[in-house]
XYZ file of C-alpha atoms in Angstrom:
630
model
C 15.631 22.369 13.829
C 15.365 21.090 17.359
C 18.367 19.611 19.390
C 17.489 16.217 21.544
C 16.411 16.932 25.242
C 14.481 18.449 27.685
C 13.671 22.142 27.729
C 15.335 23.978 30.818
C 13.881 27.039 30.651
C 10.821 26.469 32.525
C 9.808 28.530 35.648
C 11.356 26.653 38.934
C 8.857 28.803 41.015
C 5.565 27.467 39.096
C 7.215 23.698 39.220
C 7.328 23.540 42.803
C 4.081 25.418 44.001
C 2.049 23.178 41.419
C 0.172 20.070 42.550
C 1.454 18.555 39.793
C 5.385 17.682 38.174
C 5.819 18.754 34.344
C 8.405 17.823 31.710
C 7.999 19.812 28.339
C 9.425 17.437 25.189
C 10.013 18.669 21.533
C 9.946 15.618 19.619
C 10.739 16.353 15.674
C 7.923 15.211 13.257
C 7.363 16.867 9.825
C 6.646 20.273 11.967
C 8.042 20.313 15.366
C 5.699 19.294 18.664
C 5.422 19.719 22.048
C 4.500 17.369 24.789
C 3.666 17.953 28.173
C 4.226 14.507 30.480
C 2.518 15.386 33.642
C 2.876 13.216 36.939
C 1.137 14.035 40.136
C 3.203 14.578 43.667
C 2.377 11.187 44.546
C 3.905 9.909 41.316
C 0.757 8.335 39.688
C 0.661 8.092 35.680
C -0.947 11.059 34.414
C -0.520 12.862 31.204
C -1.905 15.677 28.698
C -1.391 16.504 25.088
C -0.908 19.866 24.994
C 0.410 21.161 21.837
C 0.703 19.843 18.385
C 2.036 22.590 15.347
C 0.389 23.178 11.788
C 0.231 20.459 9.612
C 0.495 18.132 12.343
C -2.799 19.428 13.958
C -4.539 19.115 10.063
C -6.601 16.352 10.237
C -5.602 14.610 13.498
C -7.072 16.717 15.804
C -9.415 19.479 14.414
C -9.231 21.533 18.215
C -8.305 20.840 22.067
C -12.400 20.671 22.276
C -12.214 17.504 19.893
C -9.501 15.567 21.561
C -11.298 16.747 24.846
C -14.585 15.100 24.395
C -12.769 11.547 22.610
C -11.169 11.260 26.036
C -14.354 12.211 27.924
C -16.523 10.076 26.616
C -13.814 7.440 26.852
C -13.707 8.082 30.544
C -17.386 8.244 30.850
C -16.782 12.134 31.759
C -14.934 11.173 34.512
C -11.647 13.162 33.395
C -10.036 15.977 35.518
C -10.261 19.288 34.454
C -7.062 21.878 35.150
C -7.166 25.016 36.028
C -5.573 27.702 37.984
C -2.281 27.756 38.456
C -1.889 24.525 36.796
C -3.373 25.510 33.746
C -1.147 28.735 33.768
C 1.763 26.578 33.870
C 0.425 24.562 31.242
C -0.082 27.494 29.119
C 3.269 28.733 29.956
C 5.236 25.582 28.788
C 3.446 24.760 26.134
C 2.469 27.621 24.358
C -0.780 26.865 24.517
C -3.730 29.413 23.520
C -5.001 31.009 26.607
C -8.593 31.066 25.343
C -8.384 26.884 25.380
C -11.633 25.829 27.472
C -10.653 22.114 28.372
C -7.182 20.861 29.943
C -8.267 17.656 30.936
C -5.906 15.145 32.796
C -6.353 11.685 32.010
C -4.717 8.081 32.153
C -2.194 7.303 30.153
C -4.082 4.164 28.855
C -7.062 6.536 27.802
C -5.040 8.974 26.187
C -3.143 6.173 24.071
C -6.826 5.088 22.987
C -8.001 8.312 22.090
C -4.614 9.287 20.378
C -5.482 5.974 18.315
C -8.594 7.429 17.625
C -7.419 10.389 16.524
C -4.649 9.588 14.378
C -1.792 11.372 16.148
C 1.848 10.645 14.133
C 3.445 7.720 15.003
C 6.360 9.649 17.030
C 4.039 10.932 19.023
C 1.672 7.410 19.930
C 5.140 5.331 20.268
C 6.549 7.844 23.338
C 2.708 7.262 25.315
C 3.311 4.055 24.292
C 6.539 3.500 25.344
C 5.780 5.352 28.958
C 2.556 3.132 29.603
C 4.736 -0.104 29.751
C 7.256 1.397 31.760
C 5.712 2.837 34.462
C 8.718 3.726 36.920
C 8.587 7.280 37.873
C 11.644 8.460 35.861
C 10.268 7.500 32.610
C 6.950 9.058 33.180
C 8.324 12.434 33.912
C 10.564 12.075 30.747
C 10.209 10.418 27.409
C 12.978 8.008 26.211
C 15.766 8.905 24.423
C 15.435 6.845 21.043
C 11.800 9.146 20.333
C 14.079 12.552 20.637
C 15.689 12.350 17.005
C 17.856 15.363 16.267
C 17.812 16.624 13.528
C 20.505 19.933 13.837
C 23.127 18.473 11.631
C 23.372 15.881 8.788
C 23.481 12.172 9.255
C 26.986 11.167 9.375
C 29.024 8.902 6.937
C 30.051 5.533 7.828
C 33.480 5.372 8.383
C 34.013 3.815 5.274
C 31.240 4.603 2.272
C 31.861 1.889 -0.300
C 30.164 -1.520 -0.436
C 30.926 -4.527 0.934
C 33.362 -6.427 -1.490
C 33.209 -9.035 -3.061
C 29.933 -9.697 -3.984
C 28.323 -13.002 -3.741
C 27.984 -15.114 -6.461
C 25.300 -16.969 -5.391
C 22.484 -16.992 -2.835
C 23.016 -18.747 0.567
C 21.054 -21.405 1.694
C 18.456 -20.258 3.932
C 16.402 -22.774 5.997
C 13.428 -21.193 7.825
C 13.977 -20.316 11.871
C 11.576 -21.866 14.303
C 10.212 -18.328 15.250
C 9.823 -17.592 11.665
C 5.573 -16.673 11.858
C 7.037 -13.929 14.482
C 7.096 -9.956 12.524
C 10.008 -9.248 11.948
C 9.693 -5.850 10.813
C 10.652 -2.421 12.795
C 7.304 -1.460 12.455
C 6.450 -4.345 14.734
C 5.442 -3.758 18.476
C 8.380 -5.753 19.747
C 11.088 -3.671 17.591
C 9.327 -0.247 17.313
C 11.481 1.467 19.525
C 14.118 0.799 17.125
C 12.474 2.905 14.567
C 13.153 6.338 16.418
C 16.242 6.064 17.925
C 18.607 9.212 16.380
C 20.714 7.703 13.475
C 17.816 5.710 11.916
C 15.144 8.798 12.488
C 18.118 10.770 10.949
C 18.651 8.116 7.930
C 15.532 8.157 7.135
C 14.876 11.447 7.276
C 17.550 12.309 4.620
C 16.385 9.001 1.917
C 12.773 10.462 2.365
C 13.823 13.846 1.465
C 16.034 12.607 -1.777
C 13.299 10.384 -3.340
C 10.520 12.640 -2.450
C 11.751 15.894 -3.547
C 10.236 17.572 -6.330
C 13.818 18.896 -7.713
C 16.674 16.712 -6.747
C 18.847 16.953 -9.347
C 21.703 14.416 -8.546
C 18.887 11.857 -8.380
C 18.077 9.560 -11.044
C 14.227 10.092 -12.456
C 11.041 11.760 -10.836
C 10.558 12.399 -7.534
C 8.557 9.716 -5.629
C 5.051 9.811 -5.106
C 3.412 8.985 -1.720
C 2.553 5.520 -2.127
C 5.831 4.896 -4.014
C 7.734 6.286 -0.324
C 5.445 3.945 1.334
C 6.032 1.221 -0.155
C 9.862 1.755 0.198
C 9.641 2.430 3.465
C 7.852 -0.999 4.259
C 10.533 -2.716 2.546
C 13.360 -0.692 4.362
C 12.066 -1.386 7.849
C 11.382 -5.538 6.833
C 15.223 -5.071 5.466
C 16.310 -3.757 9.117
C 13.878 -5.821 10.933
C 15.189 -8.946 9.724
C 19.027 -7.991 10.825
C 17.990 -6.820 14.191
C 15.686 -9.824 14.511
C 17.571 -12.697 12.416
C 21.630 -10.952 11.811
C 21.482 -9.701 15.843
C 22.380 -6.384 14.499
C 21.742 -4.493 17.854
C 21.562 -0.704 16.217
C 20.224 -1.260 12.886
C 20.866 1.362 9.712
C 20.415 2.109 6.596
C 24.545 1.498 6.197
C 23.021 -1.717 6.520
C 22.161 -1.841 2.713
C 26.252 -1.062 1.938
C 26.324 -5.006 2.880
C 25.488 -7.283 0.132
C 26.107 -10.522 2.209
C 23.255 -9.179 4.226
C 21.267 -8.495 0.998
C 21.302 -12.077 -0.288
C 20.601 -13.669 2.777
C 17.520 -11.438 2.880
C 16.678 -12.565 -0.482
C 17.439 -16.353 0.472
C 14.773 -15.609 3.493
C 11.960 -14.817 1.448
C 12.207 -17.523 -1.091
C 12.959 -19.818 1.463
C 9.694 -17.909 2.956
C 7.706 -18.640 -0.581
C 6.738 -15.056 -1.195
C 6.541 -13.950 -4.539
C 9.162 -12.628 -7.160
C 7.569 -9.411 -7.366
C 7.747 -8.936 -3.928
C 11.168 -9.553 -3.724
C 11.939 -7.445 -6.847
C 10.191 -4.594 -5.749
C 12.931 -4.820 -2.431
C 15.657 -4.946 -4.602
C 14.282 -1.787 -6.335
C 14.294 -0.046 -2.845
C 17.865 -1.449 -2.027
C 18.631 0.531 -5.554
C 17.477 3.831 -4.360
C 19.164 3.477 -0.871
C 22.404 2.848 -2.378
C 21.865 6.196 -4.776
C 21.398 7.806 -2.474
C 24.421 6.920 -0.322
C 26.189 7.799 -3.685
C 24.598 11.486 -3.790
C 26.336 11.992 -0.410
C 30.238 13.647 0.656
C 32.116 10.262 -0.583
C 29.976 8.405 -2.401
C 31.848 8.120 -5.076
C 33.721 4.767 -4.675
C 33.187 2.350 -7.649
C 31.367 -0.274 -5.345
C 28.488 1.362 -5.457
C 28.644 1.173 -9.227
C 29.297 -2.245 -8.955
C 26.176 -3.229 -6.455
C 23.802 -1.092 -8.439
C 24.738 -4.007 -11.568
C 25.208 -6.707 -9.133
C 21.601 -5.423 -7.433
C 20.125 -5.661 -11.120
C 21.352 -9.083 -11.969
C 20.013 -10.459 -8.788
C 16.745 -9.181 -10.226
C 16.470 -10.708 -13.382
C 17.525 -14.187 -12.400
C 14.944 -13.701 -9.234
C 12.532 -12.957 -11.815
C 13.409 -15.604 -14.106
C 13.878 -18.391 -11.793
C 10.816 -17.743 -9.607
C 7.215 -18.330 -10.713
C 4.488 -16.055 -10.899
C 1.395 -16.820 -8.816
C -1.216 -18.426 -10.915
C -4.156 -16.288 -11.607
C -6.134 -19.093 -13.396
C -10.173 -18.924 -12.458
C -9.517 -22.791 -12.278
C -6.934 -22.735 -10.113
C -8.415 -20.194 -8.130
C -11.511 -22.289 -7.786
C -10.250 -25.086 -6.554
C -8.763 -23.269 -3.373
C -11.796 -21.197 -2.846
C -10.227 -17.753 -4.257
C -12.932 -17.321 -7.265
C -16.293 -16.718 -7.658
C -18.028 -16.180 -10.955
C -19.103 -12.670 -12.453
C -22.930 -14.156 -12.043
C -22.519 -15.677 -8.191
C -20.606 -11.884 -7.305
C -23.381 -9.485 -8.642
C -26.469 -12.191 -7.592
C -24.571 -11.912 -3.783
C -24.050 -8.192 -4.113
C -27.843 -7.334 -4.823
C -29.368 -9.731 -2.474
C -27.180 -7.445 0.230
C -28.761 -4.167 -1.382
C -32.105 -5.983 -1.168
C -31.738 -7.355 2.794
C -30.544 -3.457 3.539
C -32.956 -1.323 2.371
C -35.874 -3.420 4.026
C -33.906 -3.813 7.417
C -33.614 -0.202 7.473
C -37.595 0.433 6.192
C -38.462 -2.146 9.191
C -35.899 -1.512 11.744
C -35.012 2.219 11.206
C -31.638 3.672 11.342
C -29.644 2.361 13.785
C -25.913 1.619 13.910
C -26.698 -1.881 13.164
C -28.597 -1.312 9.751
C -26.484 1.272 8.846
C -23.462 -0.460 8.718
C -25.611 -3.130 6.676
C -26.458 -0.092 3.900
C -22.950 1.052 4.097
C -21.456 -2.378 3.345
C -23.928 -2.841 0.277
C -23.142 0.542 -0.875
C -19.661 -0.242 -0.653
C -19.606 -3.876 -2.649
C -22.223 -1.944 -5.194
C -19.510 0.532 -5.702
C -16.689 -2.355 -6.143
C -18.799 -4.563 -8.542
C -22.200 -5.239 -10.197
C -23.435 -1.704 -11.158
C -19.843 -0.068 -12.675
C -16.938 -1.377 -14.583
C -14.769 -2.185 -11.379
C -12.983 0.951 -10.610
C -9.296 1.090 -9.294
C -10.009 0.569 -5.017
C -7.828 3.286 -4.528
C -10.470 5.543 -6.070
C -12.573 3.912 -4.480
C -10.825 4.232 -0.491
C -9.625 7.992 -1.471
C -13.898 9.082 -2.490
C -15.141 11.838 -0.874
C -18.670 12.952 -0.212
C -20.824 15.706 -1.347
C -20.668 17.593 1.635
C -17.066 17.718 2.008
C -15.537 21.052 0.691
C -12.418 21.544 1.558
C -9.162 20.940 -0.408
C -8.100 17.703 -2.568
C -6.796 15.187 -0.267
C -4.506 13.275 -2.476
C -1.059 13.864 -1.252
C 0.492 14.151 -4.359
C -1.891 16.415 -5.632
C -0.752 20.134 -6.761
C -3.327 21.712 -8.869
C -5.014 24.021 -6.713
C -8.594 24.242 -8.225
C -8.443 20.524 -7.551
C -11.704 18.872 -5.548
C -9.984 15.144 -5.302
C -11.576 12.205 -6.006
C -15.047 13.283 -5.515
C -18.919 11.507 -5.768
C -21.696 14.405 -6.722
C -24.782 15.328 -6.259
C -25.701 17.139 -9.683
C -29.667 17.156 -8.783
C -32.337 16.380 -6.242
C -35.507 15.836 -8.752
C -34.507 13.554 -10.584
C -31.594 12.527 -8.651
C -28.292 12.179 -10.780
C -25.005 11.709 -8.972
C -21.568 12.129 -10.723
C -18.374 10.659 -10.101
C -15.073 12.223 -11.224
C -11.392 10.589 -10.444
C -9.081 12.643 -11.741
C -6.445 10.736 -9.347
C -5.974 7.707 -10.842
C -3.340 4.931 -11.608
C -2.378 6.233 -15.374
C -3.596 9.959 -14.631
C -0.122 11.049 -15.789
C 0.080 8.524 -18.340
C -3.140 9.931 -19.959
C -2.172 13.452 -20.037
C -4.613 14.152 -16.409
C -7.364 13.231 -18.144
C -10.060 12.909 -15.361
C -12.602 9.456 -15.179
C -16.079 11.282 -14.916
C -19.068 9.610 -15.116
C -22.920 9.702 -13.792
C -23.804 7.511 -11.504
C -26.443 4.504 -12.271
C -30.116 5.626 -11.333
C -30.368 2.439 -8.848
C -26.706 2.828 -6.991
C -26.907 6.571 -7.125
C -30.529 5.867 -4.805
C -28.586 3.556 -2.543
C -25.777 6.057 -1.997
C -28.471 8.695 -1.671
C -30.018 7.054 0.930
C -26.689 5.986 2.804
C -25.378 9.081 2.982
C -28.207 10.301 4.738
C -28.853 9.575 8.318
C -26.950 6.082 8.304
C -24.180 7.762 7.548
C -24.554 10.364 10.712
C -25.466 7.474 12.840
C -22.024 6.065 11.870
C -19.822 9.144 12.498
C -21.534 9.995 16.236
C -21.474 5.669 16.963
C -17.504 5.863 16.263
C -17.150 9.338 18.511
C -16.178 11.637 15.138
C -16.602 15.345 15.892
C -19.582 15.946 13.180
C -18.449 15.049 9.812
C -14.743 14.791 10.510
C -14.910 11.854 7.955
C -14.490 13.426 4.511
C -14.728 9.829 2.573
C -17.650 8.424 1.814
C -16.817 4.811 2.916
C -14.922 4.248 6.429
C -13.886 1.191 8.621
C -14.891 -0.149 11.959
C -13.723 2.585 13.719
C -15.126 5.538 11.623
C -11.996 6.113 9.388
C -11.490 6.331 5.894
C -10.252 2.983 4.090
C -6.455 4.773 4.410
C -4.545 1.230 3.645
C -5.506 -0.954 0.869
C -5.099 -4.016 3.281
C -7.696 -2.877 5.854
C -10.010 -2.558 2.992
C -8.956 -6.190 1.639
C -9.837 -7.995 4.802
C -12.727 -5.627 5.484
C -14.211 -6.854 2.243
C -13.413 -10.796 2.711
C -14.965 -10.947 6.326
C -18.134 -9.212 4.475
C -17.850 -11.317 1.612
C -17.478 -14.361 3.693
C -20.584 -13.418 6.112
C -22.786 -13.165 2.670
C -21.931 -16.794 2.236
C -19.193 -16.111 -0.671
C -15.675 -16.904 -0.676
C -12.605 -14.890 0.495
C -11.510 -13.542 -2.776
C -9.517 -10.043 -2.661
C -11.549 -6.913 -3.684
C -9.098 -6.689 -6.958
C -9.991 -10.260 -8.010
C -13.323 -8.541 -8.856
C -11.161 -6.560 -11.917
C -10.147 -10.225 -13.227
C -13.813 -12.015 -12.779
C -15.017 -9.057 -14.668
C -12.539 -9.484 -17.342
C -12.886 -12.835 -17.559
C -16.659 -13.113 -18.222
C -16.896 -10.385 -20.857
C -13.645 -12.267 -22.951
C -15.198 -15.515 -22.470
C -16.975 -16.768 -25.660
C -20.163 -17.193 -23.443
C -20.041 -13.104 -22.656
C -23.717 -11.380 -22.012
C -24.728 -8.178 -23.960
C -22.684 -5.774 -21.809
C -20.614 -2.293 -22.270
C -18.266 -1.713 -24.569
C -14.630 -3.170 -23.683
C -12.747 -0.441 -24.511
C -15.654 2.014 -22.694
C -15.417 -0.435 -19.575
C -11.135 -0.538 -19.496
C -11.445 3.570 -19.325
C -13.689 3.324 -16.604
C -11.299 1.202 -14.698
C -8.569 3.061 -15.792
C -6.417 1.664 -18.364
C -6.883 -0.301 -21.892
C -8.193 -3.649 -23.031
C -4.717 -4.495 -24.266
C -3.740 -4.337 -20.217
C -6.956 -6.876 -20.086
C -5.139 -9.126 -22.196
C -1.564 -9.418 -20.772
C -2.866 -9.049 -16.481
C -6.716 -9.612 -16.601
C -8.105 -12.202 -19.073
C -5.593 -15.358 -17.388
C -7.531 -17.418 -20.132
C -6.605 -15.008 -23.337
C -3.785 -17.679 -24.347
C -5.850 -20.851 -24.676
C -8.853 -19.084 -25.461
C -6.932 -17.816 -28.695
C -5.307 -20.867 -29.463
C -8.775 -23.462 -28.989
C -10.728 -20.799 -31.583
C -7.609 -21.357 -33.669
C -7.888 -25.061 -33.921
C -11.198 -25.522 -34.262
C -11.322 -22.914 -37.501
C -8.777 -24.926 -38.727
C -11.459 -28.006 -39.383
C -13.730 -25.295 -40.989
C -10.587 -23.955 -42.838
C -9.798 -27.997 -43.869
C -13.409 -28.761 -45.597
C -13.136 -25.535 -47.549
C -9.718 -26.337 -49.219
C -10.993 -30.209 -49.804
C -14.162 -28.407 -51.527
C -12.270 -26.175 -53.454
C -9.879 -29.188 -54.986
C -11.413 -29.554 -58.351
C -8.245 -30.136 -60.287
C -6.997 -33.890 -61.058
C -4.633 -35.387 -59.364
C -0.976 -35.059 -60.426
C 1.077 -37.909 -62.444
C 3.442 -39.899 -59.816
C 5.362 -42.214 -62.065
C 8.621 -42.708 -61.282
C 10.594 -42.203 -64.278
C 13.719 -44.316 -64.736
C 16.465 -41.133 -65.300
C 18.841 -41.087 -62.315
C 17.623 -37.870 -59.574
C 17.983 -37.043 -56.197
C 21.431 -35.760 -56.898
C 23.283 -39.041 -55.925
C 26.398 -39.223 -57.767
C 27.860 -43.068 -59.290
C 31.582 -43.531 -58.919
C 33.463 -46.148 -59.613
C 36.007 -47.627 -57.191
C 39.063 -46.810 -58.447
C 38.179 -42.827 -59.725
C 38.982 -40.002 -56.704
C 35.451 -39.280 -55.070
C 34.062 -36.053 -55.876
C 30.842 -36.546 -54.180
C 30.651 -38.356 -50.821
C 26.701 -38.227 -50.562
C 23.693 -36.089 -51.000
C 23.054 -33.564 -47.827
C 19.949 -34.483 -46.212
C 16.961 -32.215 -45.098
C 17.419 -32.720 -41.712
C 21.167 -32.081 -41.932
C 20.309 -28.827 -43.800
C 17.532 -27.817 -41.690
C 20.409 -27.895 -38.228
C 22.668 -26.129 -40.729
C 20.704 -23.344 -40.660
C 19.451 -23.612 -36.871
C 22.920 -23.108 -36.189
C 23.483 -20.243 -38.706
């Protein structure tokens, strides 16, 4: 563990006879790193990355060579080089390896880009950041405070661990602020600062390590996965966003959550907001596991956080009972240009495949037509040739030449190759795909999705993943084939976050003149053509759900919006068929309806003077609420 501050053990000597000032940070990540913030004598904003630890250095930067030519070609090679003395010092305060051939210096706005580039943790990006838009000379030669989280000794307790009592008993009204279109969120530019400062980093810290831990046995459940601590976090910093931004909370917390006034205003923001009851739902989930783990620490024990966890699932169910569920009818959908039909997808999906391959037989490979092959690839992969697969397959894919371990951060099987696309043979060509990360993996006892590829999209991935795909990687300034997926963004990086691949997909989609439907719709159109009554000769359903991993009764309650009406049209119309067949079938004569004169109906004479026995016969209808009631 690292304490907050500067290190002070640095040769004084060194400092003074360099031509340059150095301050060495330690900023806590997952591994511990080390910074070197380097200003010249004449105070101008210069600064090096010098040294970033194990599993921090994984996959961000592969070596000091790699981040050395990002920022040189960025800089049009333009960059000064250390060395000498300077580069002894360098070595000396950094720990750096002695045998590293490049310490460049470069500008502050160039190393931001190339950090960018390179994926560097957040910690680090925010404090380059945070000194390029303040450039006086005393925060250039140190790093703000609110980046230095310490991490020696546990968060403390509030002063008082127990809920805020009483609990609301109903929502406040919430009318919408003027700034409302503003983010709110920590994770915004205007509040990330926020989001290292020591008690929060500390906080947070702590909540990660409770709901991610494999054995955490005064926790309720199994541990959280990665995308499940995602997701949790997003809601946490919108939570503490919204008091900073909205509540003026000045030093927001996650003691924050102990406030249930807070909570329900939040709550009375988004649906004043319109967003959607699962949304909302899935923050009151998060608010659950905050508040657990308040109770797992010295003090938690106070019955209020009993009480919030029940008053926390009430306000669930009525949220979820009062508030709609977005319509997913193709109709509906239609009408506001969300929707395109199964035939319009796959005849807009081929003509792409179609205008590729002959750009790129005519043009040659250039950055130009290889995007255009990638981007058919990529919709051929979504729809038209498979049973749409889960996109997270799909974004987590690697290629045949990658062969190094599974990249699935969950993952702990170590014979594991990920979420991988195969190259089984040249002559003929067969590719194979094999997922065994996938939504219901544990559901289905890891039982992996493996298929071969079609002949047609395994030639168009062939061909892709050729030269195109090299001209892509040097184009976005990738050391070799640093991208292990076989589908990456504008910048030459893997489709990490499901939204960049969402609005990656509508601006294509839109450009091929479709509509702007999400990449998932594609699961539903699907769905929805081979349910219809219309349906083409096709695959199997139940083959087609396992492909896109789960079953066809999950097609009938999320998928097939029109399984309802469908059901119930077929079932009056066999009714008319059902009708003729029982007025066919009626040979016998018809029944005797005289009335005979004998007293029935169970009415009851009485004469005036005699006690009634009998006030009346009971109706049906009076019987019939009898037993309603009953």
């Amino acid at each position: 563990m690292l304490h907050a501050g500067f290190a002070t053990h640095t040769k004084r000597g060194l400092m003074s006879s360099s031509e340059y000032t150095f301050k060495l940070v330690q900023v806590c990540l997952p591994e511990p790193s080390k910074l070197v913030v380097m200003c010249d004598k004449r105070k101008r904003q210069c600064v090096c990355l010098c040294q970033v630890y194990k599993s921090c250095l994984d996959g961000l930067l592969p070596n000091y060579q790699a981040f050395y030519r990002v920022c040189s070609r960025l800089t049009k090679h333009q960059s000064t080089l250390l060395s000498g003395q300077d580069k002894q010092l360098l070595v000396a305060l950094a720990g750096m390896d002695v045998s590293v051939p490049h310490v460049a210096v470069v500008s502050l706005a160039v190393c931001c880009r190339a950090l960018k580039l390179c994926k560097v943790p957040a910690a680090v990006l925010h404090a380059f950041d945070d000194i390029r838009l303040k450039p006086a000379s005393q925060v250039v030669l140190g790093l703000p405070e609110h980046i230095l989280a310490a991490h020696a000794q546990p968060s403390p307790n509030p002063v008082q661990l127990q809920m805020t009592t009483p609990f609301p008993v109903t929502l406040p009204e919430c009318a919408l602020p003027a700034d409302f279109k503003k983010q709110h969120g920590l994770l915004a530019k205007p509040h990330k600062h926020l989001v290292h400062r020591a008690v929060l980093a500390q906080h947070m810290g702590e909540f990660k390590s409770f709901s991610t831990s494999p054995f955490q046995l005064n926790r309720k459940g199994i541990a959280h996965s990665s995308r499940t601590w995602q997701n949790s976090e997003k809601h946490v910093y919108l939570f503490l966003g919204y008091c900073h931004h909205y509540q003026q909370v000045s030093q927001p917390t996650l003691q924050l959550f102990l406030s249930s006034p807070l909570i329900a205003q939040f709550v009375s923001f988004h649906i004043a907001a319109g967003h959607s009851q699962l949304y909302i739902r899935n923050f009151l989930s998060c608010a659950k596991c905050v508040l657990r783990w308040w109770q797992s620490k010295p003090g938690g024990n106070h019955p209020s956080f009993v009480a919030g966890l029940e008053w926390l699932q009430t306000l669930g169910l009525q949220v979820a009972d009062q508030l709609p569920r977005p319509s997913k009818d193709p109709k509906g959908l239609a009408d506001i240009g969300k929707w395109m039909c199964a035939a319009d997808l796959v005849h807009t999906i081929h003509g792409a495949e179609q205008q590729s391959q002959a750009q790129m037989q005519q043009q040659g490979v250039t950055v130009e037509t290889s995007r255009d092959m990638h981007d058919a690839a990529l919709a051929a992969m979504i729809f038209s040739h498979l049973p749409p697969v889960r996109l997270s397959c799909i974004r987590s894919l690697v290629g045949p030449a990658y062969l190094g371990p599974c990249l699935h951060p969950d993952c702990k099987e170590p014979s594991c190759e990920g979420n991988r696309l195969s190259i089984m043979s040249e002559s003929p060509l067969l590719m194979r795909i094999s997922l065994p990360h996938h939504k219901n993996a544990r559901k289905w006892g890891k039982a992996v999705i493996e298929f071969d590829v079609p002949s047609d999209l395994a030639q168009l991935l062939h061909t892709y993943l050729g030269a195109p795909r090299k001209a892509l990687l040097e184009h976005h300034l990738l050391i070799g084939d640093a991208c292990p997926y076989v589908f990456m963004d504008m910048h030459g990086r893997g489709f990490v976050a499901a939204a960049v691949l969402t609005l990656y997909w509508q601006k294509w989609l839109v450009s091929r003149g479709g509509v702007p439907m999400n990449p998932s719709m594609c699961r539903q159109v699907f769905v929805d053509e081979r349910q219809s009554d219309s349906a083409t000769a096709g695959p199997s359903n139940q083959g087609a759900a396992m492909v896109m991993g789960h079953s066809v009764k999950q097609w009938d309650k999320w998928y097939d919006m029109q399984y309802h009406p469908r059901l119930a049209q077929n079932a009056v119309d066999g009714m008319q068929s059902w009708r003729a067949a029982m007025l066919q079938s009626h040979t016998l004569a018809a029944p005797d309806l005289t009335l005979s004169t004998a007293l029935h109906c169970g009415h009851v004479l009485v004469s005036d003077s005699e006690e009634s026995q009998y006030q009346s016969c009971c109706s049906d209808s009076d019987s019939d609420i009898d037993i309603e009631l009953d």
